[in-house]
GROMACS .gro file of C-alpha atoms in nm:
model
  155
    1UNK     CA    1   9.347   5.507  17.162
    2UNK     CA    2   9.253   5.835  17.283
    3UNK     CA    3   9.192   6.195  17.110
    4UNK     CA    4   9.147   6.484  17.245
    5UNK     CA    5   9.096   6.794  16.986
    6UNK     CA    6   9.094   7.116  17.075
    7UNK     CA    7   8.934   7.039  17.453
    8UNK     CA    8   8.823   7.403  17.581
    9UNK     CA    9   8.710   7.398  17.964
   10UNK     CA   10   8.540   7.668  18.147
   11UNK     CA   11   8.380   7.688  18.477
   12UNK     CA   12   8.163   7.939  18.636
   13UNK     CA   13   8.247   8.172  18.907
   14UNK     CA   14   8.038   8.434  19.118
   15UNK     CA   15   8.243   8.736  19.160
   16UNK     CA   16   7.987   8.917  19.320
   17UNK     CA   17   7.678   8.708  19.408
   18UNK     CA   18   7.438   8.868  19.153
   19UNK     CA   19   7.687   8.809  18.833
   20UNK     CA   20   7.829   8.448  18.711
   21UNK     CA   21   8.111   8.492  18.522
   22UNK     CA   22   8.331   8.242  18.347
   23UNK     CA   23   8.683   8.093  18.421
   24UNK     CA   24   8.877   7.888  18.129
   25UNK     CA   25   9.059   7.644  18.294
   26UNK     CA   26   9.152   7.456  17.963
   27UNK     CA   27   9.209   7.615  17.639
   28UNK     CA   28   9.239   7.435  17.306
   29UNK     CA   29   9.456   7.141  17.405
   30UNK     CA   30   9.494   6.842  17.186
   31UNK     CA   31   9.720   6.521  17.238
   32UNK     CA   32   9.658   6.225  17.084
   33UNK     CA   33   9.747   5.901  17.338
   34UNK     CA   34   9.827   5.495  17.188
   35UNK     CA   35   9.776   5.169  17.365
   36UNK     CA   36  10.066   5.130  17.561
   37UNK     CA   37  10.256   5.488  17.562
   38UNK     CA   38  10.279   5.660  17.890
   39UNK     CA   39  10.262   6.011  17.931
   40UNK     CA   40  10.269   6.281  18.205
   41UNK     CA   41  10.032   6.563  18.257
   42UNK     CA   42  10.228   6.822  18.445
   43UNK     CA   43  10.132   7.143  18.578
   44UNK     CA   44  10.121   7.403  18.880
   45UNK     CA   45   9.851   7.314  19.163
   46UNK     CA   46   9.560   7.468  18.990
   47UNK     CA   47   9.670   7.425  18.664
   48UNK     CA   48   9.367   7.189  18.477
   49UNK     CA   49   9.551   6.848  18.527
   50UNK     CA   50   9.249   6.706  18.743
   51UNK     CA   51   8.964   6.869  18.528
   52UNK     CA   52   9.181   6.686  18.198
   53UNK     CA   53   9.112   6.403  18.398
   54UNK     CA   54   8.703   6.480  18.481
   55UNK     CA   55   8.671   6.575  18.121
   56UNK     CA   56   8.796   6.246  18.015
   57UNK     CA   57   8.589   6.027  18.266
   58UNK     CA   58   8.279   6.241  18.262
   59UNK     CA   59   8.298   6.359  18.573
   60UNK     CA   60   8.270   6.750  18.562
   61UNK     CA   61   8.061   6.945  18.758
   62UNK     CA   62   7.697   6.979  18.524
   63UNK     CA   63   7.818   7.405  18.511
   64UNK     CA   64   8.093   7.333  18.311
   65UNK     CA   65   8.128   7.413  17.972
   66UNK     CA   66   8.313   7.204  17.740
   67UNK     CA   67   8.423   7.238  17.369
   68UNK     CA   68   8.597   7.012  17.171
   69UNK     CA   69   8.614   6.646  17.036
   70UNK     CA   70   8.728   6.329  17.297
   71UNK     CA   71   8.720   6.017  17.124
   72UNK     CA   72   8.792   5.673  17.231
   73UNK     CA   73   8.912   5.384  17.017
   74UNK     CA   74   8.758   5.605  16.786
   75UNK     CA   75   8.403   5.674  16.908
   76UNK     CA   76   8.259   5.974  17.052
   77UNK     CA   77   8.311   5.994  17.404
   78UNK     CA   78   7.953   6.088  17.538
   79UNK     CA   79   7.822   6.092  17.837
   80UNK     CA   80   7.620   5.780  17.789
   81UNK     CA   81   7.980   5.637  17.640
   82UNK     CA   82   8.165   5.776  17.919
   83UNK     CA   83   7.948   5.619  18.211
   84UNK     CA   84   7.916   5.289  17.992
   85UNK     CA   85   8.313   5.293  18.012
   86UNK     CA   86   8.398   5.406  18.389
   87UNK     CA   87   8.541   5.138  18.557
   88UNK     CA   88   8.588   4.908  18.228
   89UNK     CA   89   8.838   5.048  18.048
   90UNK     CA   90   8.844   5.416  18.171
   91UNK     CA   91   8.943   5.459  18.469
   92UNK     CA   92   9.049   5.767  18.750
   93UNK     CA   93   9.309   5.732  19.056
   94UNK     CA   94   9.243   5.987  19.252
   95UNK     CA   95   9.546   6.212  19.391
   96UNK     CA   96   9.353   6.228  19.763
   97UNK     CA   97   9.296   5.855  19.967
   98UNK     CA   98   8.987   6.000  20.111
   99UNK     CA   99   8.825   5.844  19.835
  100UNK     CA  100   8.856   5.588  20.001
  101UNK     CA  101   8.573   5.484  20.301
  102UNK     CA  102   8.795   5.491  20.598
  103UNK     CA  103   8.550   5.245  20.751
  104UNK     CA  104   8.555   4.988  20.530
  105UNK     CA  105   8.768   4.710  20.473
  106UNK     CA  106   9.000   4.706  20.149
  107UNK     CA  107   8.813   4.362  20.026
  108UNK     CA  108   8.475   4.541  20.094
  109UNK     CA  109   8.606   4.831  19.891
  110UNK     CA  110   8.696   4.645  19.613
  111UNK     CA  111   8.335   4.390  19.653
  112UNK     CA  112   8.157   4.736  19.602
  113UNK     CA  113   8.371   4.867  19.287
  114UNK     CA  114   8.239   4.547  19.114
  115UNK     CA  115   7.911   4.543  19.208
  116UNK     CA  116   7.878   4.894  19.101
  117UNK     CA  117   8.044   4.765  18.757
  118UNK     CA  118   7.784   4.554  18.735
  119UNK     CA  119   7.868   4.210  18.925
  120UNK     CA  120   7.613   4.052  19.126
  121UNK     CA  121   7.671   3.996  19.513
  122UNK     CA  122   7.852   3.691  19.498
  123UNK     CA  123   8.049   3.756  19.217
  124UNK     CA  124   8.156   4.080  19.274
  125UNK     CA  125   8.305   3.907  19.569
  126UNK     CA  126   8.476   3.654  19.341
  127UNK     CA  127   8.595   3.982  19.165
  128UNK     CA  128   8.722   4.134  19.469
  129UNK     CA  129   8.965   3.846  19.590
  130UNK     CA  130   9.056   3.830  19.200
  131UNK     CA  131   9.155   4.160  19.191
  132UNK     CA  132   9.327   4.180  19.521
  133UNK     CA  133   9.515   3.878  19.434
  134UNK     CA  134   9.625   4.003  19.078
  135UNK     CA  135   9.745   4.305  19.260
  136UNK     CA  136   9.930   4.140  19.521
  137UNK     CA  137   9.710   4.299  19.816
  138UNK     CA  138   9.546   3.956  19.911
  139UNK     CA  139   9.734   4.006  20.276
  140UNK     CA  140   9.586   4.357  20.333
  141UNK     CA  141   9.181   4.219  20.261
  142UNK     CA  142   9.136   4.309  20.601
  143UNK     CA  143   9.266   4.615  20.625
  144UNK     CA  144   9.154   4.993  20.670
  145UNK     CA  145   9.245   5.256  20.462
  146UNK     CA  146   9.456   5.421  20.743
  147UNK     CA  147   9.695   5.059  20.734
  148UNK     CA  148   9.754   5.041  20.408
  149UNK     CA  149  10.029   5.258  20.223
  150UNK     CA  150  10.021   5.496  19.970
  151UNK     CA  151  10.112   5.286  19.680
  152UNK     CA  152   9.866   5.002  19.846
  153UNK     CA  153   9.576   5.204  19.855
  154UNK     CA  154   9.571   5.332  19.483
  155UNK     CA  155   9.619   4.958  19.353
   0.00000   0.00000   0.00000
């Protein structure tokens, strides 16, 4: 389960180079998400959808200023919690592939996902023709970014 209450964002900006001023790019929103449900954060380009996302995962720039309670299965979500949960049972798909090295191989992509999650070398490489499998990409191990489709390349 995940809370968000009253989530305020702001971000600097440097109108004139002297003078930091600040943007709100968020302003008191609260939604409150199940195990399960699906929901759809929609918005203009610009409009806070990606930063929702950041706030959640941790991932805003260190400028930002943030107000409000996130919780998690009913625990603060810090930024110790946050980090200790990327990749486990938080997790981000970017909008943009160029996440994604466009010199690396998908299996090698995936290999380096779990070793940053905390797999050794050989079994993050277990993990990586687990997860490949599971996700029906097993075929594409091989492949570049660029060869894969959409759809493929944010499994």
């Amino acid at each position: 389960m995940l809370t968000i209450d009253r989530l305020t964002l702001q971000l600097p900006y440097y109108p004139r180079w002297w003078r930091r001023e600040w943007t709100t790019c968020i302003e008191s929103l609260s939604l409150h998400l199940q195990p399960g449900e699906v929901h759809a954060v929609v918005g203009a380009s610009g409009a806070g959808k990606s930063l929702l996302a950041y706030a959640i995962m941790g991932l805003l720039p260190q400028a930002a200023r943030v107000s409000g309670e996130l919780r998690f299965q009913g625990e603060d979500l810090t930024p110790a919690r946050q980090r200790q949960l990327r990749g486990h049972q938080l997790a981000l798909i970017p909008q943009s592939l160029n996440a994604l090295d466009p010199l690396a191989r998908s299996q090698h992509q995936v290999r380096w996902a779990a070793q940053r999650a905390g797999f050794g070398r050989s079994a993050a490489h277990q993990r990586a023709d687990e997860l490949l499998s599971r996700y029906q990409l097993s075929h594409a191990s091989t492949h570049y970014p660029h060869e894969l489709s959409g759809g493929m390349a944010r499994r």
